[in-house]
Amino acid sequence: MNFKMEIMIKRRNFLGAGLFALSLPELMLDLFNDKKAHKPIVIATWKNTKAVDEAWKFLADGKKAIDAVEAGARIPEQDPNDTSVGFGGFPDRDGHVTLDACIMNEKGDAGSVVFLEDIMHPVSVARMVMEKTPHVILAGAGALQFALENGFNRENLLTDKAKKAWEEWKIKSEYKPKINVERHDTIGILALDNSGDLSGACTTSGLAFKMRGRVGDSPIIGAGLYVDNEVGAATATGLGESVIKKVGAFSIVEMMRNGMHPDKACKEAARRLLSVKTKEPFQVGYIAVNKKGETGAWSLRPGFAASIVDSQGYRLVNAKSILSE
Ligand code: ASP
């Protein structure tokens, strides 16, 4: 009898004769065989090549998706040249770099920090909120206090480049984010690991020159990120106010729960943005992955892309868009 047939017979026994038809080692073997079917994959917003490469190292090593997404998100957070995430992020209109991040694991646990200052890795603070506290969100001074109490160092995150950009911005003080150009580079990162478990993370310095205290979609569970290990995961980038109004990431996961392919679900969520009224044209990009490792990427306007790594290697996927400009 070949191995597959044996497993099938065991499964039939399991279904037909009940749980006790299988001994514990047999049951574990059966479950293990199911898990082997999963193909790990990581997908992130924009051309975040180094982030997905870093996350992939974890997945390729058989490590957990939660560790992969955290490690991936930390790459742009520490990059001074990335002006929309962490260190080097463009400040608010008063010259302060304020950070938002969240993370979700395969158990449906969630952690988030909003309006956090002076900490290089908000995604790791969000993970600690998830793992060490009974809460989901810590904000501002409380989030900073929690981070400092848990071994994070206080650092100046305003680089000379970001300070110069802010000083130039102040001359006109115009608040007109440019589509795809001005700081819409938040990283949202989703991973499916070898065990078939999903996790996701999202981290940003938010919109450049925003009002002080403004929080976007990125740290809001259900808006900027949502993970349901039974179904799939989704994340967003772009004008956070619009994503929040449509509860973007959660809506995509719900559509996948109802049987939609991730690509169709991202398309439908992007289409729903058409009814959001704003003074200036805006951009939003969505990405998603389901339990099978199938992915999707759509945006409202052209110019959005997603970075993917799986066993085939790295690829940059240009997302389709609802509008043509
Ligand atoms: N979604 C982010 C926010 O609104 C911005 C971005 O994607 O860059 O804060």
Short mmCIF file of C-alpha atoms and ligand atoms in Angstrom, two decimals:
data_model
loop_
_atom_site.label_atom_id
_atom_site.label_comp_id
_atom_site.label_asym_id
_atom_site.label_seq_id
_atom_site.Cartn_x
_atom_site.Cartn_y
_atom_site.Cartn_z
CA MET A 1 0.00 0.00 0.00
CA ASN A 2 1.48 3.35 -0.89
CA PHE A 3 1.81 6.14 1.69
CA LYS A 4 -0.95 8.35 0.26
CA MET A 5 -3.45 5.48 0.11
CA GLU A 6 -2.65 4.59 3.67
CA ILE A 7 -3.36 8.13 4.79
CA MET A 8 -6.62 8.19 2.84
CA ILE A 9 -7.74 4.97 4.44
CA LYS A 10 -6.85 6.32 7.84
CA ARG A 11 -8.85 9.41 7.08
CA ARG A 12 -11.85 7.35 6.06
CA ASN A 13 -11.50 5.43 9.30
CA PHE A 14 -11.30 8.70 11.15
CA LEU A 15 -14.48 9.99 9.55
CA GLY A 16 -16.35 6.72 9.60
CA ALA A 17 -15.41 5.15 12.91
CA GLY A 18 -14.73 8.29 14.92
CA LEU A 19 -11.71 9.71 16.63
CA PHE A 20 -10.61 6.51 18.34
CA ALA A 21 -10.13 4.68 15.05
CA LEU A 22 -6.73 6.41 14.88
CA SER A 23 -4.00 6.14 17.47
CA LEU A 24 -2.41 9.43 18.52
CA PRO A 25 0.79 8.95 16.48
CA GLU A 26 -1.31 8.08 13.42
CA LEU A 27 -3.46 11.15 13.91
CA MET A 28 -0.37 13.31 14.26
CA LEU A 29 1.10 11.81 11.12
CA ASP A 30 -2.11 12.57 9.31
CA LEU A 31 -2.16 16.18 10.46
CA PHE A 32 1.54 16.55 9.65
CA ASN A 33 0.84 15.34 6.15
CA ASP A 34 -1.84 18.01 5.77
CA LYS A 35 0.53 20.72 6.94
CA LYS A 36 3.22 19.66 4.49
CA ALA A 37 0.97 20.79 1.67
CA HIS A 38 1.49 24.48 2.44
CA LYS A 39 3.84 26.57 0.34
CA PRO A 40 5.29 29.50 2.23
CA ILE A 41 5.01 32.94 0.68
CA VAL A 42 5.55 36.55 1.72
CA ILE A 43 3.98 39.60 0.09
CA ALA A 44 4.51 43.27 0.92
CA THR A 45 3.34 46.63 -0.33
CA TRP A 46 5.56 48.53 -2.78
CA LYS A 47 9.09 47.68 -3.86
CA ASN A 48 10.12 46.51 -0.42
CA THR A 49 12.64 44.01 -1.80
CA LYS A 50 14.93 43.86 1.22
CA ALA A 51 11.99 43.45 3.59
CA VAL A 52 10.50 40.47 1.78
CA ASP A 53 13.94 38.93 1.33
CA GLU A 54 14.51 39.19 5.07
CA ALA A 55 11.09 37.71 5.84
CA TRP A 56 11.70 34.90 3.38
CA LYS A 57 14.87 33.84 5.24
CA PHE A 58 12.63 33.03 8.21
CA LEU A 59 10.03 31.18 6.13
CA ALA A 60 12.65 29.21 4.23
CA ASP A 61 14.11 28.16 7.58
CA GLY A 62 10.72 26.78 8.65
CA LYS A 63 10.20 29.61 11.15
CA LYS A 64 6.88 31.17 12.02
CA ALA A 65 5.08 33.76 9.90
CA ILE A 66 4.86 36.14 12.86
CA ASP A 67 8.67 36.23 13.15
CA ALA A 68 8.99 36.67 9.38
CA VAL A 69 6.64 39.67 9.17
CA GLU A 70 8.20 41.40 12.16
CA ALA A 71 11.71 40.94 10.77
CA GLY A 72 10.59 42.17 7.35
CA ALA A 73 8.87 45.26 8.73
CA ARG A 74 11.96 46.20 10.74
CA ILE A 75 13.99 46.66 7.54
CA PRO A 76 12.34 49.88 6.28
CA GLU A 77 11.87 51.03 9.89
CA GLN A 78 15.63 51.27 10.32
CA ASP A 79 16.36 52.61 6.83
CA PRO A 80 17.11 56.37 6.98
CA ASN A 81 16.41 56.67 3.25
CA ASP A 82 12.84 55.42 3.58
CA THR A 83 10.97 58.62 4.25
CA SER A 84 7.62 57.07 5.13
CA VAL A 85 8.53 54.48 7.76
CA GLY A 86 10.40 54.67 11.09
CA PHE A 87 13.85 56.32 11.20
CA GLY A 88 14.05 58.95 8.45
CA GLY A 89 10.26 59.21 8.17
CA PHE A 90 9.00 62.67 7.27
CA PRO A 91 7.67 64.50 10.33
CA ASP A 92 4.30 66.01 11.09
CA ARG A 93 3.77 69.71 10.43
CA ASP A 94 5.32 70.59 13.81
CA GLY A 95 8.52 68.70 12.97
CA HIS A 96 7.95 65.52 15.02
CA VAL A 97 8.31 62.02 13.56
CA THR A 98 5.30 60.06 14.86
CA LEU A 99 4.89 56.38 14.14
CA ASP A 100 1.99 53.94 13.80
CA ALA A 101 2.31 50.15 13.59
CA CYS A 102 0.40 46.96 14.22
CA ILE A 103 0.84 43.22 14.02
CA MET A 104 -1.45 40.14 14.05
CA ASN A 105 -0.55 36.50 14.53
CA GLU A 106 -2.16 33.22 13.50
CA LYS A 107 -4.15 33.03 16.73
CA GLY A 108 -5.95 36.26 15.92
CA ASP A 109 -4.00 38.15 18.59
CA ALA A 110 -3.30 41.77 17.76
CA GLY A 111 -1.06 44.56 19.02
CA SER A 112 -0.76 48.15 17.93
CA VAL A 113 0.99 51.41 18.75
CA VAL A 114 -0.20 54.80 17.56
CA PHE A 115 1.37 58.25 17.71
CA LEU A 116 4.61 56.77 19.06
CA GLU A 117 7.72 58.97 19.04
CA ASP A 118 11.47 58.33 19.38
CA ILE A 119 11.41 54.54 18.96
CA MET A 120 13.02 53.02 15.88
CA HIS A 121 10.99 49.80 15.78
CA PRO A 122 7.29 50.43 16.48
CA VAL A 123 6.38 47.03 14.97
CA SER A 124 8.33 45.29 17.74
CA VAL A 125 6.65 47.45 20.38
CA ALA A 126 3.29 46.49 18.82
CA ARG A 127 4.28 42.83 19.11
CA MET A 128 5.11 43.34 22.77
CA VAL A 129 1.74 45.03 23.34
CA MET A 130 0.18 41.92 21.78
CA GLU A 131 2.22 39.44 23.79
CA LYS A 132 2.73 41.15 27.14
CA THR A 133 -0.38 43.21 27.82
CA PRO A 134 -4.13 42.60 28.01
CA HIS A 135 -4.62 45.49 25.55
CA VAL A 136 -4.54 45.90 21.78
CA ILE A 137 -3.56 49.56 21.32
CA LEU A 138 -1.19 51.83 23.22
CA ALA A 139 -0.95 55.47 22.20
CA GLY A 140 1.51 58.36 22.43
CA ALA A 141 3.22 58.90 25.77
CA GLY A 142 1.84 55.62 27.15
CA ALA A 143 3.22 53.66 24.21
CA LEU A 144 6.60 55.36 24.64
CA GLN A 145 6.63 54.62 28.38
CA PHE A 146 5.79 50.96 27.68
CA ALA A 147 8.56 50.74 25.06
CA LEU A 148 11.17 52.28 27.38
CA GLU A 149 10.15 49.97 30.22
CA ASN A 150 10.60 47.02 27.89
CA GLY A 151 14.14 47.71 26.78
CA PHE A 152 13.67 49.93 23.71
CA ASN A 153 15.98 52.94 23.43
CA ARG A 154 14.92 56.49 22.87
CA GLU A 155 16.38 57.80 19.61
CA ASN A 156 16.12 60.89 17.45
CA LEU A 157 14.37 59.68 14.29
CA LEU A 158 14.42 62.99 12.42
CA THR A 159 17.23 62.77 9.85
CA ASP A 160 18.81 65.83 8.22
CA LYS A 161 17.11 64.88 4.96
CA ALA A 162 13.66 64.75 6.57
CA LYS A 163 14.28 67.97 8.51
CA LYS A 164 15.29 69.75 5.29
CA ALA A 165 12.16 68.52 3.51
CA TRP A 166 10.02 69.75 6.41
CA GLU A 167 11.73 73.16 6.39
CA GLU A 168 11.10 73.48 2.67
CA TRP A 169 7.51 72.39 3.15
CA LYS A 170 7.01 75.03 5.85
CA ILE A 171 7.69 77.87 3.39
CA LYS A 172 4.34 77.24 1.72
CA SER A 173 2.77 74.99 4.36
CA GLU A 174 0.58 73.46 1.70
CA TYR A 175 -1.08 70.20 2.59
CA LYS A 176 -1.37 68.45 -0.74
CA PRO A 177 -0.02 64.89 -0.73
CA LYS A 178 1.11 63.88 -4.21
CA ILE A 179 -0.22 60.56 -5.42
CA ASN A 180 2.32 57.72 -5.33
CA VAL A 181 5.11 60.18 -4.73
CA GLU A 182 4.67 61.76 -1.38
CA ARG A 183 5.19 59.24 1.36
CA HIS A 184 2.76 56.56 0.36
CA ASP A 185 5.34 53.91 1.05
CA THR A 186 4.04 52.32 4.21
CA ILE A 187 5.01 48.69 4.49
CA GLY A 188 2.23 46.20 4.98
CA ILE A 189 3.64 42.66 4.97
CA LEU A 190 1.82 39.31 5.04
CA ALA A 191 3.27 35.82 5.34
CA LEU A 192 2.12 32.23 5.11
CA ASP A 193 4.53 29.83 6.76
CA ASN A 194 5.45 26.21 6.33
CA SER A 195 2.82 25.15 8.86
CA GLY A 196 0.09 26.93 6.92
CA ASP A 197 -0.17 29.77 9.46
CA LEU A 198 -0.70 33.40 8.51
CA SER A 199 0.53 36.61 10.13
CA GLY A 200 0.81 40.24 9.12
CA ALA A 201 2.35 43.57 10.12
CA CYS A 202 2.04 47.16 9.03
CA THR A 203 4.27 50.10 9.97
CA THR A 204 4.47 53.75 8.90
CA SER A 205 5.37 57.30 9.81
CA GLY A 206 2.05 58.23 8.23
CA LEU A 207 1.40 61.04 5.85
CA ALA A 208 4.18 63.60 5.58
CA PHE A 209 3.42 66.91 7.31
CA LYS A 210 0.17 65.63 8.77
CA MET A 211 -1.55 67.43 11.63
CA ARG A 212 0.01 66.67 14.99
CA GLY A 213 -1.77 63.71 16.59
CA ARG A 214 -3.12 62.35 13.31
CA VAL A 215 -3.31 58.56 13.18
CA GLY A 216 -3.83 56.74 9.90
CA ASP A 217 -5.15 53.33 8.95
CA SER A 218 -1.88 51.44 9.36
CA PRO A 219 -2.16 50.64 13.10
CA ILE A 220 -5.93 50.15 13.01
CA ILE A 221 -6.83 46.47 13.13
CA GLY A 222 -9.28 45.81 10.31
CA ALA A 223 -8.37 48.96 8.35
CA GLY A 224 -4.62 48.83 7.62
CA LEU A 225 -4.24 45.14 8.48
CA TYR A 226 -6.33 42.08 9.15
CA VAL A 227 -5.39 38.43 9.56
CA ASP A 228 -7.79 35.52 9.96
CA ASN A 229 -5.90 32.25 10.01
CA GLU A 230 -8.92 30.34 8.72
CA VAL A 231 -9.20 32.52 5.63
CA GLY A 232 -6.39 34.89 4.71
CA ALA A 233 -4.77 38.22 5.38
CA ALA A 234 -4.84 41.69 3.86
CA THR A 235 -3.11 45.04 4.29
CA ALA A 236 -3.28 48.56 2.88
CA THR A 237 -1.23 51.58 1.92
CA GLY A 238 -2.20 55.04 0.75
CA LEU A 239 -4.55 57.65 2.15
CA GLY A 240 -5.36 56.16 5.54
CA GLU A 241 -8.51 58.21 6.07
CA SER A 242 -10.10 56.52 3.05
CA VAL A 243 -9.00 53.05 4.13
CA ILE A 244 -10.43 53.57 7.62
CA LYS A 245 -13.80 54.69 6.21
CA LYS A 246 -14.04 51.47 4.20
CA VAL A 247 -12.47 49.16 6.85
CA GLY A 248 -10.28 48.04 3.96
CA ALA A 249 -8.30 45.02 5.17
CA PHE A 250 -11.18 43.42 7.06
CA SER A 251 -13.51 43.80 4.08
CA ILE A 252 -11.00 41.95 1.88
CA VAL A 253 -10.69 39.07 4.35
CA GLU A 254 -14.47 38.83 4.61
CA MET A 255 -14.78 38.67 0.83
CA MET A 256 -12.19 35.88 0.77
CA ARG A 257 -14.15 34.08 3.50
CA ASN A 258 -17.11 34.11 1.13
CA GLY A 259 -15.03 32.38 -1.51
CA MET A 260 -13.49 35.24 -3.48
CA HIS A 261 -9.95 34.92 -4.81
CA PRO A 262 -7.61 37.45 -3.10
CA ASP A 263 -7.15 39.36 -6.35
CA LYS A 264 -10.90 39.79 -6.85
CA ALA A 265 -11.34 40.76 -3.21
CA CYS A 266 -8.63 43.45 -3.49
CA LYS A 267 -10.25 44.71 -6.68
CA GLU A 268 -13.67 44.99 -5.06
CA ALA A 269 -12.23 46.76 -2.00
CA ALA A 270 -10.41 49.21 -4.31
CA ARG A 271 -13.61 49.78 -6.27
CA ARG A 272 -15.46 50.70 -3.06
CA LEU A 273 -13.03 53.62 -2.61
CA LEU A 274 -14.70 55.37 -5.53
CA SER A 275 -17.43 56.59 -3.20
CA VAL A 276 -14.99 58.27 -0.79
CA LYS A 277 -15.08 62.01 -1.31
CA THR A 278 -11.84 63.97 -0.81
CA LYS A 279 -10.66 67.42 -1.88
CA GLU A 280 -7.63 66.06 -3.72
CA PRO A 281 -7.38 62.84 -5.73
CA PHE A 282 -5.96 60.08 -3.57
CA GLN A 283 -4.29 56.71 -3.89
CA VAL A 284 -4.84 53.46 -1.96
CA GLY A 285 -3.24 50.07 -2.62
CA TYR A 286 -4.38 46.73 -1.21
CA ILE A 287 -2.63 43.36 -1.08
CA ALA A 288 -3.91 40.01 0.20
CA VAL A 289 -3.01 36.35 0.53
CA ASN A 290 -5.23 33.37 1.29
CA LYS A 291 -4.57 30.04 3.00
CA LYS A 292 -3.58 28.47 -0.30
CA GLY A 293 -0.89 31.09 -0.83
CA GLU A 294 -2.80 32.78 -3.65
CA THR A 295 -2.25 36.54 -3.72
CA GLY A 296 -3.89 39.75 -4.89
CA ALA A 297 -2.84 43.37 -5.43
CA TRP A 298 -5.06 46.23 -6.62
CA SER A 299 -5.08 49.98 -6.25
CA LEU A 300 -7.42 52.84 -6.91
CA ARG A 301 -4.99 54.57 -9.27
CA PRO A 302 -2.03 53.31 -11.32
CA GLY A 303 1.45 53.19 -9.80
CA PHE A 304 1.08 50.69 -6.97
CA ALA A 305 3.18 47.51 -6.80
CA ALA A 306 3.65 44.51 -4.51
CA SER A 307 6.81 42.56 -3.66
CA ILE A 308 6.52 38.80 -3.40
CA VAL A 309 8.92 36.01 -2.47
CA ASP A 310 8.11 32.32 -2.56
CA SER A 311 10.06 29.21 -3.53
CA GLN A 312 10.30 30.62 -7.09
CA GLY A 313 12.19 33.69 -5.83
CA TYR A 314 11.45 37.42 -5.82
CA ARG A 315 9.03 39.20 -8.10
CA LEU A 316 7.64 42.72 -8.26
CA VAL A 317 4.01 42.71 -9.34
CA ASN A 318 2.54 45.90 -10.79
CA ALA A 319 -0.97 46.13 -9.40
CA LYS A 320 -3.94 46.73 -11.66
CA SER A 321 -5.99 49.81 -10.86
CA ILE A 322 -9.65 50.79 -10.89
CA LEU A 323 -8.99 54.21 -12.43
CA SER A 324 -6.64 54.81 -15.34
CA GLU A 325 -5.00 57.90 -13.82
N1 ASP B 1 -1.57 54.51 5.04
C1 ASP B 1 -0.62 55.42 5.61
C2 ASP B 1 -1.33 56.44 6.44
O1 ASP B 1 -2.36 56.92 6.03
C3 ASP B 1 0.20 56.14 4.61
C4 ASP B 1 0.93 55.31 3.64
O2 ASP B 1 0.47 54.27 3.20
O3 ASP B 1 2.05 55.68 3.31
O4 ASP B 1 -0.82 56.80 7.47
#
